[in-house]
PDB file of C-alpha atoms in Angstrom:
ATOM      1  CA  MET A   1     -13.069 -54.265  19.268  1.00 49.00           C
ATOM      2  CA  LYS A   2     -11.648 -53.243  22.641  1.00 48.00           C
ATOM      3  CA  LYS A   3      -8.122 -54.053  21.470  1.00 48.00           C
ATOM      4  CA  ALA A   4      -8.594 -51.916  18.354  1.00 43.00           C
ATOM      5  CA  ILE A   5      -9.782 -48.956  20.427  1.00 45.00           C
ATOM      6  CA  ILE A   6      -6.794 -49.242  22.774  1.00 42.00           C
ATOM      7  CA  THR A   7      -4.413 -49.461  19.808  1.00 42.00           C
ATOM      8  CA  SER A   8      -5.969 -46.365  18.243  1.00 42.00           C
ATOM      9  CA  LEU A   9      -5.713 -44.425  21.501  1.00 38.00           C
ATOM     10  CA  MET A  10      -2.067 -45.421  21.910  1.00 39.00           C
ATOM     11  CA  THR A  11      -1.314 -44.288  18.357  1.00 36.00           C
ATOM     12  CA  ILE A  12      -2.952 -40.915  19.000  1.00 37.00           C
ATOM     13  CA  LEU A  13      -0.990 -40.554  22.252  1.00 35.00           C
ATOM     14  CA  VAL A  14       2.342 -41.345  20.577  1.00 34.00           C
ATOM     15  CA  PHE A  15       1.765 -38.821  17.805  1.00 36.00           C
ATOM     16  CA  SER A  16       0.586 -36.247  20.356  1.00 41.00           C
ATOM     17  CA  VAL A  17       3.741 -36.647  22.467  1.00 38.00           C
ATOM     18  CA  PHE A  18       5.939 -36.559  19.367  1.00 36.00           C
ATOM     19  CA  GLY A  19       4.188 -33.454  18.118  1.00 64.00           C
ATOM     20  CA  ASN A  20       4.538 -31.733  21.490  1.00 86.00           C
ATOM     21  CA  GLU A  21       8.255 -32.545  21.677  1.00 90.00           C
ATOM     22  CA  LYS A  22       8.777 -31.180  18.178  1.00 93.00           C
ATOM     23  CA  PHE A  23       6.841 -28.028  19.090  1.00 95.00           C
ATOM     24  CA  GLU A  24       8.832 -27.423  22.268  1.00 96.00           C
ATOM     25  CA  LYS A  25      12.150 -28.036  20.499  1.00 95.00           C
ATOM     26  CA  ALA A  26      11.291 -25.488  17.802  1.00 96.00           C
ATOM     27  CA  MET A  27      10.038 -23.026  20.397  1.00 98.00           C
ATOM     28  CA  LYS A  28      13.143 -23.246  22.586  1.00 98.00           C
ATOM     29  CA  LYS A  29      15.396 -22.631  19.600  1.00 97.00           C
ATOM     30  CA  ASN A  30      13.509 -19.516  18.565  1.00 98.00           C
ATOM     31  CA  ILE A  31      13.011 -18.204  22.092  1.00 98.00           C
ATOM     32  CA  GLU A  32      16.795 -18.104  22.358  1.00 98.00           C
ATOM     33  CA  LEU A  33      16.897 -16.181  19.084  1.00 98.00           C
ATOM     34  CA  VAL A  34      14.517 -13.595  20.548  1.00 98.00           C
ATOM     35  CA  TYR A  35      16.573 -13.256  23.738  1.00 97.00           C
ATOM     36  CA  SER A  36      19.817 -12.809  21.784  1.00 98.00           C
ATOM     37  CA  ALA A  37      18.481 -10.608  18.943  1.00 98.00           C
ATOM     38  CA  ASP A  38      20.355  -7.340  18.508  1.00 96.00           C
ATOM     39  CA  SER A  39      19.421  -6.151  15.024  1.00 96.00           C
ATOM     40  CA  GLU A  40      16.426  -5.804  12.729  1.00 95.00           C
ATOM     41  CA  GLU A  41      17.545  -8.887  10.805  1.00 97.00           C
ATOM     42  CA  SER A  42      17.958 -11.080  13.887  1.00 98.00           C
ATOM     43  CA  TYR A  43      14.591 -10.028  15.295  1.00 98.00           C
ATOM     44  CA  GLN A  44      12.930 -10.691  11.953  1.00 98.00           C
ATOM     45  CA  ILE A  45      14.408 -14.183  11.659  1.00 98.00           C
ATOM     46  CA  ALA A  46      13.021 -15.115  15.083  1.00 98.00           C
ATOM     47  CA  ILE A  47       9.657 -13.499  14.343  1.00 98.00           C
ATOM     48  CA  ASN A  48       9.311 -15.267  10.987  1.00 98.00           C
ATOM     49  CA  ASN A  49      10.107 -18.642  12.550  1.00 98.00           C
ATOM     50  CA  LEU A  50       7.690 -18.085  15.427  1.00 98.00           C
ATOM     51  CA  THR A  51       4.974 -16.983  13.018  1.00 98.00           C
ATOM     52  CA  ARG A  52       5.240 -20.310  11.211  1.00 97.00           C
ATOM     53  CA  ILE A  53       4.996 -22.134  14.539  1.00 97.00           C
ATOM     54  CA  ALA A  54       1.977 -20.035  15.544  1.00 98.00           C
ATOM     55  CA  ASP A  55       0.252 -20.886  12.262  1.00 97.00           C
ATOM     56  CA  ALA A  56       0.886 -24.591  12.875  1.00 95.00           C
ATOM     57  CA  GLU A  57      -0.164 -24.460  16.562  1.00 96.00           C
ATOM     58  CA  PRO A  58      -3.099 -22.016  16.728  1.00 96.00           C
ATOM     59  CA  GLU A  59      -4.235 -23.293  20.143  1.00 97.00           C
ATOM     60  CA  ARG A  60      -0.973 -22.430  21.895  1.00 97.00           C
ATOM     61  CA  TRP A  61      -0.470 -18.941  23.298  1.00 98.00           C
ATOM     62  CA  GLU A  62       3.316 -19.142  23.587  1.00 98.00           C
ATOM     63  CA  PRO A  63       4.261 -18.442  19.927  1.00 98.00           C
ATOM     64  CA  GLU A  64       2.101 -15.315  19.817  1.00 99.00           C
ATOM     65  CA  TYR A  65       3.511 -14.213  23.185  1.00 99.00           C
ATOM     66  CA  TYR A  66       7.095 -14.395  21.960  1.00 99.00           C
ATOM     67  CA  ILE A  67       6.269 -12.652  18.684  1.00 99.00           C
ATOM     68  CA  ALA A  68       4.713  -9.805  20.684  1.00 99.00           C
ATOM     69  CA  PHE A  69       7.671  -9.811  23.073  1.00 99.00           C
ATOM     70  CA  ALA A  70      10.139  -9.638  20.167  1.00 99.00           C
ATOM     71  CA  TYR A  71       8.368  -6.667  18.596  1.00 99.00           C
ATOM     72  CA  THR A  72       8.288  -4.928  21.982  1.00 99.00           C
ATOM     73  CA  LEU A  73      12.024  -5.400  22.527  1.00 98.00           C
ATOM     74  CA  TYR A  74      12.717  -4.337  18.962  1.00 98.00           C
ATOM     75  CA  SER A  75      10.827  -1.076  19.560  1.00 98.00           C
ATOM     76  CA  PHE A  76      13.403  -0.046  22.169  1.00 97.00           C
ATOM     77  CA  ASP A  77      16.175  -0.349  19.577  1.00 97.00           C
ATOM     78  CA  GLU A  78      14.408   2.024  17.211  1.00 96.00           C
ATOM     79  CA  THR A  79      15.083   5.760  17.370  1.00 96.00           C
ATOM     80  CA  LYS A  80      12.129   7.097  15.379  1.00 98.00           C
ATOM     81  CA  SER A  81       8.882   7.521  17.296  1.00 98.00           C
ATOM     82  CA  ASP A  82       6.633   6.547  14.402  1.00 98.00           C
ATOM     83  CA  LYS A  83       8.580   3.327  13.845  1.00 98.00           C
ATOM     84  CA  LYS A  84       8.412   2.525  17.565  1.00 98.00           C
ATOM     85  CA  ASP A  85       4.637   2.983  17.533  1.00 99.00           C
ATOM     86  CA  ALA A  86       4.303   0.825  14.416  1.00 99.00           C
ATOM     87  CA  LEU A  87       6.264  -2.015  16.016  1.00 99.00           C
ATOM     88  CA  LEU A  88       4.237  -1.780  19.218  1.00 99.00           C
ATOM     89  CA  ALA A  89       0.989  -1.849  17.248  1.00 99.00           C
ATOM     90  CA  ILE A  90       2.094  -5.159  15.715  1.00 99.00           C
ATOM     91  CA  ALA A  91       3.128  -6.424  19.142  1.00 99.00           C
ATOM     92  CA  GLN A  92      -0.363  -5.628  20.432  1.00 99.00           C
ATOM     93  CA  GLN A  93      -1.999  -7.531  17.573  1.00 99.00           C
ATOM     94  CA  HIS A  94      -0.072 -10.681  18.432  1.00 99.00           C
ATOM     95  CA  LEU A  95      -0.596 -10.299  22.169  1.00 99.00           C
ATOM     96  CA  ASP A  96      -4.336  -9.969  21.539  1.00 99.00           C
ATOM     97  CA  LYS A  97      -4.258 -13.370  19.831  1.00 99.00           C
ATOM     98  CA  ALA A  98      -2.531 -14.879  22.853  1.00 99.00           C
ATOM     99  CA  LEU A  99      -4.963 -13.198  25.257  1.00 99.00           C
ATOM    100  CA  ASN A 100      -7.872 -14.700  23.353  1.00 99.00           C
ATOM    101  CA  LEU A 101      -6.445 -18.106  24.289  1.00 99.00           C
ATOM    102  CA  ALA A 102      -5.480 -17.309  27.900  1.00 98.00           C
ATOM    103  CA  PRO A 103      -7.035 -13.993  28.987  1.00 98.00           C
ATOM    104  CA  GLU A 104      -6.016 -14.242  32.649  1.00 98.00           C
ATOM    105  CA  HIS A 105      -2.501 -15.640  32.270  1.00 99.00           C
ATOM    106  CA  ALA A 106      -0.043 -13.657  34.399  1.00 99.00           C
ATOM    107  CA  GLU A 107       2.693 -13.679  31.756  1.00 99.00           C
ATOM    108  CA  LEU A 108       0.353 -12.242  29.144  1.00 99.00           C
ATOM    109  CA  LEU A 109      -0.924  -9.567  31.520  1.00 99.00           C
ATOM    110  CA  THR A 110       2.675  -8.662  32.352  1.00 99.00           C
ATOM    111  CA  LEU A 111       3.543  -8.347  28.675  1.00 99.00           C
ATOM    112  CA  GLN A 112       0.495  -6.140  28.169  1.00 99.00           C
ATOM    113  CA  GLY A 113       1.846  -3.859  30.864  1.00 99.00           C
ATOM    114  CA  PHE A 114       5.267  -3.956  29.205  1.00 99.00           C
ATOM    115  CA  ILE A 115       3.755  -2.848  25.880  1.00 99.00           C
ATOM    116  CA  TYR A 116       2.032   0.042  27.660  1.00 99.00           C
ATOM    117  CA  THR A 117       5.361   0.933  29.273  1.00 98.00           C
ATOM    118  CA  ALA A 118       7.050   0.878  25.872  1.00 98.00           C
ATOM    119  CA  LYS A 119       4.348   3.148  24.456  1.00 98.00           C
ATOM    120  CA  LEU A 120       4.884   5.544  27.348  1.00 98.00           C
ATOM    121  CA  SER A 121       8.641   5.622  26.708  1.00 97.00           C
ATOM    122  CA  VAL A 122       8.094   6.904  23.156  1.00 98.00           C
ATOM    123  CA  ASP A 123       6.965  10.263  24.577  1.00 97.00           C
ATOM    124  CA  PRO A 124       6.898  10.328  28.398  1.00 95.00           C
ATOM    125  CA  ALA A 125       5.891  13.984  28.629  1.00 93.00           C
ATOM    126  CA  THR A 126       2.595  13.509  26.809  1.00 96.00           C
ATOM    127  CA  ARG A 127       1.929   9.812  27.428  1.00 96.00           C
ATOM    128  CA  GLY A 128       2.990   9.373  31.029  1.00 93.00           C
ATOM    129  CA  GLN A 129      -0.347  10.141  32.651  1.00 91.00           C
ATOM    130  CA  LYS A 130      -2.256   7.763  30.371  1.00 95.00           C
ATOM    131  CA  TYR A 131       0.043   4.784  30.088  1.00 97.00           C
ATOM    132  CA  SER A 132       1.643   4.690  33.553  1.00 96.00           C
ATOM    133  CA  GLY A 133      -1.699   3.903  35.164  1.00 96.00           C
ATOM    134  CA  MET A 134      -2.618   1.393  32.469  1.00 98.00           C
ATOM    135  CA  ALA A 135       0.710  -0.411  32.852  1.00 98.00           C
ATOM    136  CA  MET A 136       0.545  -0.562  36.646  1.00 98.00           C
ATOM    137  CA  GLN A 137      -3.005  -1.890  36.458  1.00 98.00           C
ATOM    138  CA  LYS A 138      -1.857  -4.787  34.262  1.00 99.00           C
ATOM    139  CA  TYR A 139       1.130  -5.579  36.473  1.00 99.00           C
ATOM    140  CA  ASN A 140      -1.147  -5.675  39.508  1.00 99.00           C
ATOM    141  CA  GLN A 141      -3.638  -7.876  37.656  1.00 99.00           C
ATOM    142  CA  ALA A 142      -0.790 -10.236  36.795  1.00 99.00           C
ATOM    143  CA  LEU A 143       0.202 -10.423  40.457  1.00 99.00           C
ATOM    144  CA  GLN A 144      -3.386 -11.166  41.435  1.00 99.00           C
ATOM    145  CA  GLN A 145      -3.219 -14.197  39.146  1.00 98.00           C
ATOM    146  CA  ASP A 146       0.314 -15.182  40.180  1.00 98.00           C
ATOM    147  CA  PRO A 147       1.670 -13.366  43.275  1.00 98.00           C
ATOM    148  CA  GLU A 148       5.066 -15.047  42.896  1.00 98.00           C
ATOM    149  CA  ASN A 149       5.677 -13.954  39.307  1.00 99.00           C
ATOM    150  CA  PRO A 150       9.067 -12.205  39.244  1.00 99.00           C
ATOM    151  CA  ARG A 151       8.516 -10.441  35.917  1.00 99.00           C
ATOM    152  CA  ALA A 152       5.306  -8.811  37.113  1.00 99.00           C
ATOM    153  CA  LEU A 153       7.047  -7.702  40.323  1.00 99.00           C
ATOM    154  CA  LEU A 154      10.029  -6.341  38.404  1.00 99.00           C
ATOM    155  CA  MET A 155       7.975  -4.373  35.902  1.00 99.00           C
ATOM    156  CA  LEU A 156       5.704  -3.009  38.632  1.00 98.00           C
ATOM    157  CA  GLY A 157       8.736  -1.975  40.676  1.00 98.00           C
ATOM    158  CA  GLN A 158      10.344  -0.231  37.728  1.00 98.00           C
ATOM    159  CA  MET A 159       7.144   1.638  36.937  1.00 97.00           C
ATOM    160  CA  MET A 160       6.850   2.670  40.594  1.00 97.00           C
ATOM    161  CA  TYR A 161      10.468   3.829  40.553  1.00 97.00           C
ATOM    162  CA  GLY A 162      10.011   5.945  37.440  1.00 94.00           C
ATOM    163  CA  THR A 163       6.823   7.467  38.812  1.00 94.00           C
ATOM    164  CA  ALA A 164       8.468   8.268  42.150  1.00 94.00           C
ATOM    165  CA  GLN A 165      11.405   9.938  40.430  1.00 92.00           C
ATOM    166  CA  PHE A 166       9.083  11.988  38.245  1.00 89.00           C
ATOM    167  CA  MET A 167       7.060  13.089  41.265  1.00 91.00           C
ATOM    168  CA  GLY A 168      10.129  13.718  43.400  1.00 93.00           C
ATOM    169  CA  SER A 169       8.930  11.258  46.041  1.00 95.00           C
ATOM    170  CA  SER A 170      10.575   8.350  47.860  1.00 96.00           C
ATOM    171  CA  THR A 171      11.705   5.338  45.812  1.00 96.00           C
ATOM    172  CA  VAL A 172      11.933   3.040  48.843  1.00 97.00           C
ATOM    173  CA  GLU A 173       8.773   1.045  48.093  1.00 97.00           C
ATOM    174  CA  ALA A 174       9.721   0.730  44.433  1.00 98.00           C
ATOM    175  CA  CYS A 175      13.188  -0.554  45.311  1.00 98.00           C
ATOM    176  CA  GLU A 176      11.732  -3.027  47.801  1.00 98.00           C
ATOM    177  CA  THR A 177       9.469  -4.371  45.039  1.00 98.00           C
ATOM    178  CA  ILE A 178      12.404  -4.726  42.649  1.00 98.00           C
ATOM    179  CA  GLY A 179      14.413  -6.431  45.394  1.00 98.00           C
ATOM    180  CA  LYS A 180      11.551  -8.841  46.012  1.00 98.00           C
ATOM    181  CA  SER A 181      11.506  -9.693  42.304  1.00 99.00           C
ATOM    182  CA  ILE A 182      15.181 -10.709  42.494  1.00 98.00           C
ATOM    183  CA  GLU A 183      14.345 -13.087  45.343  1.00 98.00           C
ATOM    184  CA  LYS A 184      11.490 -14.571  43.310  1.00 98.00           C
ATOM    185  CA  PHE A 185      13.728 -15.083  40.279  1.00 98.00           C
ATOM    186  CA  GLU A 186      15.796 -17.441  42.446  1.00 97.00           C
ATOM    187  CA  THR A 187      12.864 -19.628  43.469  1.00 97.00           C
ATOM    188  CA  TYR A 188      10.167 -19.251  40.809  1.00 98.00           C
ATOM    189  CA  LYS A 189       9.199 -22.450  38.992  1.00 96.00           C
ATOM    190  CA  THR A 190       7.977 -21.978  35.425  1.00 95.00           C
ATOM    191  CA  GLU A 191       5.055 -24.058  34.199  1.00 93.00           C
ATOM    192  CA  ASN A 192       7.075 -25.643  31.364  1.00 95.00           C
ATOM    193  CA  GLU A 193      10.366 -25.372  29.478  1.00 95.00           C
ATOM    194  CA  ILE A 194       9.130 -22.715  27.055  1.00 98.00           C
ATOM    195  CA  ALA A 195       7.572 -20.391  29.620  1.00 98.00           C
ATOM    196  CA  PRO A 196       9.117 -16.910  29.921  1.00 98.00           C
ATOM    197  CA  THR A 197      12.302 -16.660  31.995  1.00 98.00           C
ATOM    198  CA  TRP A 198      13.535 -13.161  31.117  1.00 98.00           C
ATOM    199  CA  GLY A 199      14.127 -10.361  33.581  1.00 98.00           C
ATOM    200  CA  LYS A 200      16.667 -11.409  36.225  1.00 98.00           C
ATOM    201  CA  GLY A 201      19.553  -9.372  34.807  1.00 98.00           C
ATOM    202  CA  GLN A 202      17.225  -6.443  34.263  1.00 97.00           C
ATOM    203  CA  ALA A 203      16.087  -6.674  37.892  1.00 98.00           C
ATOM    204  CA  GLU A 204      19.658  -6.717  39.184  1.00 98.00           C
ATOM    205  CA  ARG A 205      20.579  -3.659  37.118  1.00 97.00           C
ATOM    206  CA  ALA A 206      17.452  -1.848  38.273  1.00 97.00           C
ATOM    207  CA  TYR A 207      18.221  -2.643  41.908  1.00 97.00           C
ATOM    208  CA  GLN A 208      21.745  -1.274  41.551  1.00 96.00           C
ATOM    209  CA  GLN A 209      20.214   2.077  40.640  1.00 92.00           C
ATOM    210  CA  CYS A 210      18.460   2.072  43.994  1.00 92.00           C
ATOM    211  CA  GLY A 211      21.814   2.291  45.748  1.00 75.00           C
ATOM    212  CA  GLU A 212      23.181   5.091  43.602  1.00 71.00           C
TER     213      GLU A 212
END
């Protein structure tokens, strides 16, 4: 009886490891597609693939995160405001699914702030007051959960920079925050191979603006 139980447990473990390896392999392939997407077609291919993975792995937040991230990036390539808003609404739907699984995860809170930032960018004149505060709140919440997170630092710094420019005030603190994010990108250890890694190049470009 004991031998049968051990055999059953080993079988479950083997299939679990195999399934996890298959999941991570599929995720890594499609994460790269998201990072390299530069057209509606390329975004849609990545999104469709990730949607199938999300349907097969409903307990994992990562597929929904990257679907939301893809829609958010895609919104910046659009020129029409109504299309941008439509894409960001879909991004929010998928992020909500991920947040239901991991409501306090720093990467998800950072992406929530990013979506708010994207919504602000559609019409800064009328949306700035509402969404700038909402975005900064999420970036700060992310840093409360993970003070070393470079993406949260970067996005907070960029929001601070934009706000300072709009108000005509000093950008020193904002630039220091962006600079700190670059340092963290060099040392930050992700929790696994499919965790978010984006932002280093963006941080370096943002920091260059500080010296202009």
